[in-house]
Tab-separated table of C-alpha atoms in Angstrom:
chain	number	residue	atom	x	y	z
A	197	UNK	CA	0.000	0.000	0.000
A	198	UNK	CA	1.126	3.340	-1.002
A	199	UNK	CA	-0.666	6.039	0.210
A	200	UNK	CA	2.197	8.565	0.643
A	201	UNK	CA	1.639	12.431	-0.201
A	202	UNK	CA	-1.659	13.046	1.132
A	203	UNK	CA	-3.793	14.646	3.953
A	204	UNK	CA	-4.330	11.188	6.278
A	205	UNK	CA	-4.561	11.417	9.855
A	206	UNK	CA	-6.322	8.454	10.737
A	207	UNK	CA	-4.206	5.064	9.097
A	208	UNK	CA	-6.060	1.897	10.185
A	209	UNK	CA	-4.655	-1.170	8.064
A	210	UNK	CA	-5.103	-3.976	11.130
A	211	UNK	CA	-5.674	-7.367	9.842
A	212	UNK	CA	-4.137	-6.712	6.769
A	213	UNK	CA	-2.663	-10.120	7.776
A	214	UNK	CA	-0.747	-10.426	3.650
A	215	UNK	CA	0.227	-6.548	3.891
A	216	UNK	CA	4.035	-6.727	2.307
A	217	UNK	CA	4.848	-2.898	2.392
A	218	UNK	CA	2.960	0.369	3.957
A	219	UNK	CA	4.122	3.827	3.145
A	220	UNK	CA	2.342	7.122	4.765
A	221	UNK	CA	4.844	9.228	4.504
A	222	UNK	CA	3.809	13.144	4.061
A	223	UNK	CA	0.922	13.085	5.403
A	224	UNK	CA	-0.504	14.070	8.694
A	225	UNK	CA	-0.945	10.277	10.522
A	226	UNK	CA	-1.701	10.597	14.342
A	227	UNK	CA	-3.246	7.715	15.036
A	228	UNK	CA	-1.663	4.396	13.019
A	229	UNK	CA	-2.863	0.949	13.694
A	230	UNK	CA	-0.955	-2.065	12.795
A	231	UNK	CA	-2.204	-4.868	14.858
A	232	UNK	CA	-2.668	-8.305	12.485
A	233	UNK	CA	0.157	-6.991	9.917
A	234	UNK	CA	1.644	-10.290	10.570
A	235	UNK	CA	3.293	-9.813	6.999
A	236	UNK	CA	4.509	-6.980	7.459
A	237	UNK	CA	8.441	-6.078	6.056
A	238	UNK	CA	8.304	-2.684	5.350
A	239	UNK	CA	6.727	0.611	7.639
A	240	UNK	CA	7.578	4.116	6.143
A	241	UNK	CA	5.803	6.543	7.170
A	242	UNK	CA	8.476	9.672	7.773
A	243	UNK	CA	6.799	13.435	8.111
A	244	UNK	CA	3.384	12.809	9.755
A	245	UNK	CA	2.388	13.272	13.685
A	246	UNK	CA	1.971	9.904	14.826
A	247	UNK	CA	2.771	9.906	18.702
A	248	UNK	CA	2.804	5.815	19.411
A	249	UNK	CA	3.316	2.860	17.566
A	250	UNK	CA	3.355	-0.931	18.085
A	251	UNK	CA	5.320	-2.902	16.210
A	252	UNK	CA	6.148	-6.006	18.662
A	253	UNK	CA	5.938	-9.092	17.339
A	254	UNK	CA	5.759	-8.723	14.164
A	255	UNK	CA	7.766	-11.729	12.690
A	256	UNK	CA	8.571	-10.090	9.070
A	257	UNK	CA	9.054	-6.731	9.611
A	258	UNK	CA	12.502	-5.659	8.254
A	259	UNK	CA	12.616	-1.698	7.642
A	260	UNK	CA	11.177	0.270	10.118
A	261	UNK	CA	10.881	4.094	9.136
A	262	UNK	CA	9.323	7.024	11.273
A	263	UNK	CA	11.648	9.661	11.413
A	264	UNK	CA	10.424	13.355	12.078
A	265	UNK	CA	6.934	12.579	13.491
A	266	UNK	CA	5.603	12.970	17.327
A	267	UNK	CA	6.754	9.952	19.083
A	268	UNK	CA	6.776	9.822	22.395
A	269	UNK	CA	6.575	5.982	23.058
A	270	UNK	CA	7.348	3.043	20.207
A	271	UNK	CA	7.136	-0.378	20.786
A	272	UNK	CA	9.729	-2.307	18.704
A	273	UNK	CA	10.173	-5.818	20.571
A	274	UNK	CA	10.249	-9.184	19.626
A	275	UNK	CA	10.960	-8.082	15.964
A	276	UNK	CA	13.127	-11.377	15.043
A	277	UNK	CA	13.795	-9.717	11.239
A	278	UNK	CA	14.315	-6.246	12.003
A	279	UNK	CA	17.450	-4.702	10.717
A	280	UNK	CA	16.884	-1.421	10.259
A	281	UNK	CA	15.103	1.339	12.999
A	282	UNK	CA	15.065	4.769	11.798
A	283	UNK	CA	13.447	7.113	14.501
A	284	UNK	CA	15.595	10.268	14.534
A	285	UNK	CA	13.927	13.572	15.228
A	286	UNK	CA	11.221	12.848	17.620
A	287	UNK	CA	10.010	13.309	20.745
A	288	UNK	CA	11.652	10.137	22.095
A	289	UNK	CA	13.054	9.688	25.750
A	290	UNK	CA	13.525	5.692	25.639
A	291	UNK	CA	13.547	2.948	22.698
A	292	UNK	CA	13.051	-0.591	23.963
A	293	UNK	CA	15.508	-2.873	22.407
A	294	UNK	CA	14.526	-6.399	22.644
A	295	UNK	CA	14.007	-9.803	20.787
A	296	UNK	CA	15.966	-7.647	17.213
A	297	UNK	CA	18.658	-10.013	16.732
A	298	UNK	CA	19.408	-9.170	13.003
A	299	UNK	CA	19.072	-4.811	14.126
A	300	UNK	CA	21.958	-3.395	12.340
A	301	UNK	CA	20.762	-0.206	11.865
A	302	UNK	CA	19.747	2.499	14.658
A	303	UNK	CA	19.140	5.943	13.498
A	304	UNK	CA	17.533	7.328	16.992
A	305	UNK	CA	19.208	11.197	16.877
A	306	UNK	CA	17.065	14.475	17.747
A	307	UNK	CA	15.143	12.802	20.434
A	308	UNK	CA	15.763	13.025	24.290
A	309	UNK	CA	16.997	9.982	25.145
A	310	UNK	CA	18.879	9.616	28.263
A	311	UNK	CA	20.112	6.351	28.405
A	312	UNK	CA	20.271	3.539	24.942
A	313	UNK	CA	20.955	-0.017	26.136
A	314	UNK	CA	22.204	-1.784	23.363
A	315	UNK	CA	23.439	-5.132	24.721
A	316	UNK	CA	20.628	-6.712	22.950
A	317	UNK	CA	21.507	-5.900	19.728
A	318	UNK	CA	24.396	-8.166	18.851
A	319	UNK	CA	24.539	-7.004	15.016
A	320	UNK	CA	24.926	-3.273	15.273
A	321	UNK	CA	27.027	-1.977	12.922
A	322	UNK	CA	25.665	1.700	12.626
A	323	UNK	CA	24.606	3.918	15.899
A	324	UNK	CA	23.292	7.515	14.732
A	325	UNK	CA	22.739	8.841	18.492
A	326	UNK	CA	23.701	12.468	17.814
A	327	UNK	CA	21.174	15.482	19.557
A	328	UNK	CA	20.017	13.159	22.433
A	329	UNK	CA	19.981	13.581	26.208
A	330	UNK	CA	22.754	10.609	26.612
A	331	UNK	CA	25.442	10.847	29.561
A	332	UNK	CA	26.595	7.312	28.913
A	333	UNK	CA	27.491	5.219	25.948
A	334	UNK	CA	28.437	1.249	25.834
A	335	UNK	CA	28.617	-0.318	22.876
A	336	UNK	CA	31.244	-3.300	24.231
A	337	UNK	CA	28.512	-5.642	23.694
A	338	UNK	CA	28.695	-4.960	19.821
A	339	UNK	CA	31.901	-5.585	18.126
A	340	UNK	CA	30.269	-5.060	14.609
A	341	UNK	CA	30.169	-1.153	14.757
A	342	UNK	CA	31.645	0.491	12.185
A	343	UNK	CA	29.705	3.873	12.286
A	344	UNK	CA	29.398	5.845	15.541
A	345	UNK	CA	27.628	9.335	15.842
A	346	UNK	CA	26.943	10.678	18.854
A	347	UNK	CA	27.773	14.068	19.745
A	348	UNK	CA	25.976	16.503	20.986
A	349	UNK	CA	24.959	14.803	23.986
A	350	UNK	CA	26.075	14.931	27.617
A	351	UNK	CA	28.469	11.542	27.322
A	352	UNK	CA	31.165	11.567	29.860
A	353	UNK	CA	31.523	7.574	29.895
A	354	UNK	CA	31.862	5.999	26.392
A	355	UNK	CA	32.966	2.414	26.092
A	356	UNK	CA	34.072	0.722	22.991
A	357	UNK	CA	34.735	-2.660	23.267
């Protein structure tokens, strides 16, 4: 489903159990249901105003796309496929990182997260954490990482392996 470019603020697709793809993006989404997407691989939905999402458990889903919306809480667990998370410039103060074995890709910058605990994420390779709230950094869980940004924060204890 492509529904990109419009004037949508209300994006219902639950039960859409053989729903492959779903972009919103440019629009004005607040409220975004998801629940049945069992399918799912692909969310992009960058430039609306949608404040939570659910995601968890959704056994396909690969791509995960929301930058510059209004989130305040997401829900990203138990997401066996997921390798990429792109959530930079919200309204963010925590991201839940569990059950994303095959995350490789975090892209959580111009939020106000205080603390990132990334010791469940054993394939990170790229960490955009820049314009965050962050006073600590430890990435000596994940040896893969071969992109770092993270300034502009308040780090005074970074750890790499």
């Amino acid at each position: 489903v492509d529904c990109a470019y419009n004037q949508i603020t209300s994006l219902n697709v639950s039960g859409c159990e053989s729903l492959k793809q779903l972009y919103f993006y440019s629009n004005k989404v607040v409220d975004l249901n998801l629940d049945g997407c069992v399918s799912l691989q692909l969310l992009q939905g960058y430039k609306n105003n949608v404040k939570r999402v659910d995601v968890s458990g959704l056994p396909e889903l690969v791509y995960f796309d929301l930058r510059i919306n209004s989130l305040t809480d997401i829900n990203v667990t138990d997401c066996p496929k997921l390798q990429i998370i792109a959530v930079g410039d919200n309204n963010l103060a925590s991201i839940e990182l569990k059950g994303v074995p095959a995350l490789y890709t975090i892209g959580c910058y111009g939020n106000s997260i205080s603390s990132l605990d990334l010791s469940n994420v054993p394939a990170l390779e790229m960490l955009e954490c820049y314009n965050n709230n962050l006073a600590s950094l430890d990435l000596s869980a994940n040896p893969k990482v071969t992109m770092l940004t993270c300034g502009n924060n308040m780090i005074s204890d970074l750890k790499i392996l």
